[in-house]
Amino acid sequence: MSAQHLVVLVEEPSMEAFLRALLPRLLPQDRTFEIHPFQGKSDLLGKLPARLRGYSKWPEDWRIVVVVDRDEDDCRRLKQHLEDIAALAGLSTRSRPKRGVWQLVNRIAIEELEAWYFGDWDGVRAAYPDVPDSVPRKSGFRDSDAISGGTWEAFERVLGKHGYFEGGLRKIEAARVIGAKLKPQRCVSHSFTVFRDAVLEATG
């Protein structure tokens, strides 16, 4: 059953701002969505069990997407933790569907939201045209999910070097602007593509 309504739980306001700009261009026009930001990853993980228990009786044509950053966590352990929380709440997940149907999918942004930006540099340049197009070809930037030393810090340095956010990256503003420019089918960040494909699968 195709989802008519999507509920997205995210760990902070910049991801909310990004998805509010992106989802209207990704979802079929007759679908609706809501996004609930938390005050960081710990806040989201702490409140998730109770929140999901409340969702367990929702309509069958609603889907839930949980998005968290990996940070320093082991990706598989984090995913398993999220899957276990969903199972305890009585929700079927994409990894553990019931009779072929899932209600919730967990997605992990491997190196923060900014890795998704590096995955569609043309989208970044559409928002901030003075940054050079050569950035994704430089050593250390070729795999947007494997940028070391802090992805948002790297993004801030690149933009600052070319005259943007010299006083410090305004993350929510950048998320809103880039979310409106990023093309979902062009972004090569693996963690973005698995997020995108799950959303399309739910609503397709």
Short mmCIF file of C-alpha atoms in Angstrom, two decimals:
data_model
loop_
_atom_site.label_atom_id
_atom_site.label_comp_id
_atom_site.label_asym_id
_atom_site.label_seq_id
_atom_site.Cartn_x
_atom_site.Cartn_y
_atom_site.Cartn_z
CA MET A 1 0.00 0.00 0.00
CA SER A 2 1.44 3.33 -1.02
CA ALA A 3 1.82 5.87 1.79
CA GLN A 4 -0.40 8.95 1.64
CA HIS A 5 1.27 10.67 4.58
CA LEU A 6 4.88 10.67 5.75
CA VAL A 7 6.08 11.44 9.28
CA VAL A 8 9.79 12.26 9.53
CA LEU A 9 11.63 12.37 12.85
CA VAL A 10 14.98 14.19 12.75
CA GLU A 11 17.52 15.08 15.39
CA GLU A 12 17.91 18.80 14.79
CA PRO A 13 16.38 21.87 13.10
CA SER A 14 18.80 22.09 10.15
CA MET A 15 17.70 18.66 8.88
CA GLU A 16 14.11 19.80 9.33
CA ALA A 17 14.79 22.94 7.27
CA PHE A 18 16.52 20.91 4.55
CA LEU A 19 13.70 18.37 4.26
CA ARG A 20 10.95 21.00 4.30
CA ALA A 21 12.56 22.46 1.17
CA LEU A 22 13.35 19.10 -0.45
CA LEU A 23 10.35 16.86 0.21
CA PRO A 24 7.77 18.87 -1.79
CA ARG A 25 9.97 18.25 -4.85
CA LEU A 26 10.56 14.59 -4.04
CA LEU A 27 7.12 13.35 -3.01
CA PRO A 28 4.16 12.88 -5.36
CA GLN A 29 2.07 16.06 -5.28
CA ASP A 30 -0.93 14.43 -3.60
CA ARG A 31 1.06 13.25 -0.56
CA THR A 32 1.45 15.07 2.72
CA PHE A 33 4.20 15.10 5.28
CA GLU A 34 5.16 16.40 8.70
CA ILE A 35 8.61 16.75 10.25
CA HIS A 36 9.39 16.67 13.95
CA PRO A 37 12.84 17.93 15.03
CA PHE A 38 14.43 17.03 18.35
CA GLN A 39 17.14 18.74 20.35
CA GLY A 40 19.94 16.49 19.19
CA LYS A 41 20.51 12.80 18.77
CA SER A 42 20.34 11.95 22.48
CA ASP A 43 17.01 13.73 22.78
CA LEU A 44 15.60 11.88 19.78
CA LEU A 45 16.82 8.46 20.93
CA GLY A 46 15.58 9.09 24.47
CA LYS A 47 12.08 10.07 23.40
CA LEU A 48 11.76 7.68 20.47
CA PRO A 49 10.29 4.67 22.34
CA ALA A 50 7.35 6.65 23.73
CA ARG A 51 6.84 8.51 20.45
CA LEU A 52 6.73 5.29 18.43
CA ARG A 53 4.33 3.61 20.85
CA GLY A 54 1.97 6.48 20.14
CA TYR A 55 2.32 5.88 16.40
CA SER A 56 1.64 2.16 16.51
CA LYS A 57 -2.13 2.57 15.99
CA TRP A 58 -1.89 4.99 13.09
CA PRO A 59 -3.53 4.44 9.69
CA GLU A 60 -1.98 1.76 7.49
CA ASP A 61 -1.22 4.25 4.72
CA TRP A 62 1.06 6.39 6.90
CA ARG A 63 4.80 5.79 7.05
CA ILE A 64 7.44 6.94 9.52
CA VAL A 65 11.03 7.82 8.62
CA VAL A 66 13.62 8.20 11.38
CA VAL A 67 16.82 10.03 10.38
CA VAL A 68 19.85 10.27 12.68
CA ASP A 69 23.53 11.06 12.19
CA ARG A 70 25.99 8.25 12.72
CA ASP A 71 28.51 10.50 14.53
CA GLU A 72 30.97 8.22 16.31
CA ASP A 73 28.55 5.30 16.61
CA ASP A 74 29.01 1.93 14.96
CA CYS A 75 26.55 2.12 12.06
CA ARG A 76 25.25 -1.44 12.41
CA ARG A 77 24.79 -1.20 16.17
CA LEU A 78 22.98 2.12 15.82
CA LYS A 79 20.69 0.70 13.15
CA GLN A 80 19.99 -2.36 15.30
CA HIS A 81 19.18 -0.12 18.28
CA LEU A 82 16.69 1.83 16.17
CA GLU A 83 15.16 -1.38 14.82
CA ASP A 84 14.76 -2.77 18.34
CA ILE A 85 12.98 0.40 19.53
CA ALA A 86 10.54 0.13 16.62
CA ALA A 87 9.91 -3.56 17.29
CA LEU A 88 9.19 -2.91 20.97
CA ALA A 89 6.66 -0.27 19.91
CA GLY A 90 4.91 -2.86 17.74
CA LEU A 91 5.87 -1.26 14.42
CA SER A 92 7.03 -3.20 11.38
CA THR A 93 10.16 -1.82 9.75
CA ARG A 94 11.53 -2.00 6.24
CA SER A 95 14.11 -4.48 7.56
CA ARG A 96 11.43 -6.46 9.43
CA PRO A 97 8.19 -6.14 7.44
CA LYS A 98 4.99 -7.92 8.44
CA ARG A 99 3.26 -9.72 5.59
CA GLY A 100 5.40 -7.69 3.20
CA VAL A 101 4.32 -4.33 4.63
CA TRP A 102 6.45 -1.92 6.62
CA GLN A 103 5.42 1.10 8.67
CA LEU A 104 8.79 2.61 9.56
CA VAL A 105 12.24 2.95 8.04
CA ASN A 106 15.40 3.97 9.90
CA ARG A 107 17.98 5.96 7.95
CA ILE A 108 21.41 7.10 9.08
CA ALA A 109 23.18 10.16 7.68
CA ILE A 110 26.69 8.72 7.68
CA GLU A 111 28.61 11.97 8.06
CA GLU A 112 25.99 14.54 8.95
CA LEU A 113 23.64 16.47 6.68
CA GLU A 114 26.55 18.29 5.04
CA ALA A 115 27.67 15.03 3.37
CA TRP A 116 24.44 15.19 1.38
CA TYR A 117 25.42 18.70 0.23
CA PHE A 118 28.82 17.50 -0.99
CA GLY A 119 26.96 14.75 -2.88
CA ASP A 120 25.30 17.34 -5.13
CA TRP A 121 27.87 20.08 -5.49
CA ASP A 122 26.00 21.58 -8.45
CA GLY A 123 23.13 22.13 -6.03
CA VAL A 124 25.48 23.89 -3.61
CA ARG A 125 26.85 26.05 -6.44
CA ALA A 126 23.30 26.95 -7.46
CA ALA A 127 22.90 28.39 -3.97
CA TYR A 128 26.43 29.75 -3.53
CA PRO A 129 27.86 30.34 -7.03
CA ASP A 130 31.29 31.61 -5.97
CA VAL A 131 32.41 28.20 -4.68
CA PRO A 132 34.47 26.38 -7.35
CA ASP A 133 33.12 23.38 -9.21
CA SER A 134 36.39 21.51 -8.61
CA VAL A 135 35.72 20.79 -4.92
CA PRO A 136 34.26 17.26 -5.39
CA ARG A 137 37.30 16.25 -7.45
CA LYS A 138 39.79 17.19 -4.74
CA SER A 139 41.42 14.60 -2.51
CA GLY A 140 39.32 14.05 0.60
CA PHE A 141 36.07 15.18 -1.04
CA ARG A 142 35.53 12.53 -3.73
CA ASP A 143 33.37 10.37 -1.45
CA SER A 144 30.97 12.70 0.33
CA ASP A 145 30.20 10.10 3.01
CA ALA A 146 33.88 9.62 3.84
CA ILE A 147 35.06 13.18 4.43
CA SER A 148 37.24 13.05 7.52
CA GLY A 149 37.70 15.60 10.26
CA GLY A 150 34.10 16.77 10.47
CA THR A 151 31.90 17.21 7.41
CA TRP A 152 30.10 20.36 8.50
CA GLU A 153 33.41 21.91 9.50
CA ALA A 154 34.79 21.09 6.03
CA PHE A 155 31.70 22.57 4.42
CA GLU A 156 32.04 25.71 6.53
CA ARG A 157 35.71 26.07 5.57
CA VAL A 158 34.99 25.73 1.84
CA LEU A 159 32.20 28.28 1.90
CA GLY A 160 34.09 30.65 4.17
CA LYS A 161 37.13 30.56 1.88
CA HIS A 162 34.95 31.84 -0.94
CA GLY A 163 33.16 34.58 0.94
CA TYR A 164 30.13 32.84 2.45
CA PHE A 165 29.41 32.55 6.19
CA GLU A 166 32.74 34.09 7.17
CA GLY A 167 31.36 34.62 10.66
CA GLY A 168 30.43 30.94 10.95
CA LEU A 169 28.06 28.63 9.10
CA ARG A 170 24.39 29.42 9.73
CA LYS A 171 23.31 25.83 9.43
CA ILE A 172 19.56 26.29 9.26
CA GLU A 173 19.81 29.02 6.62
CA ALA A 174 22.18 26.91 4.49
CA ALA A 175 19.94 23.86 4.89
CA ARG A 176 16.89 25.76 3.71
CA VAL A 177 18.66 27.27 0.69
CA ILE A 178 20.44 24.09 -0.41
CA GLY A 179 17.36 21.95 0.23
CA ALA A 180 15.58 24.02 -2.40
CA LYS A 181 18.43 23.55 -4.91
CA LEU A 182 19.61 19.98 -4.40
CA LYS A 183 18.37 17.58 -7.06
CA PRO A 184 17.46 14.23 -5.48
CA GLN A 185 18.32 12.18 -8.57
CA ARG A 186 21.70 13.88 -8.95
CA CYS A 187 23.01 13.57 -5.40
CA VAL A 188 25.61 10.78 -5.16
CA SER A 189 25.91 10.58 -1.37
CA HIS A 190 25.17 6.93 -0.59
CA SER A 191 23.45 7.76 2.69
CA PHE A 192 21.25 10.27 0.85
CA THR A 193 20.35 7.82 -1.91
CA VAL A 194 19.21 5.15 0.55
CA PHE A 195 17.09 7.80 2.31
CA ARG A 196 15.67 9.01 -1.02
CA ASP A 197 14.94 5.51 -2.27
CA ALA A 198 13.11 4.53 0.94
CA VAL A 199 10.92 7.63 0.69
CA LEU A 200 10.13 6.89 -2.96
CA GLU A 201 9.42 3.25 -2.16
CA ALA A 202 7.01 4.28 0.60
CA THR A 203 5.12 6.76 -1.54
CA GLY A 204 5.47 5.21 -4.99
#
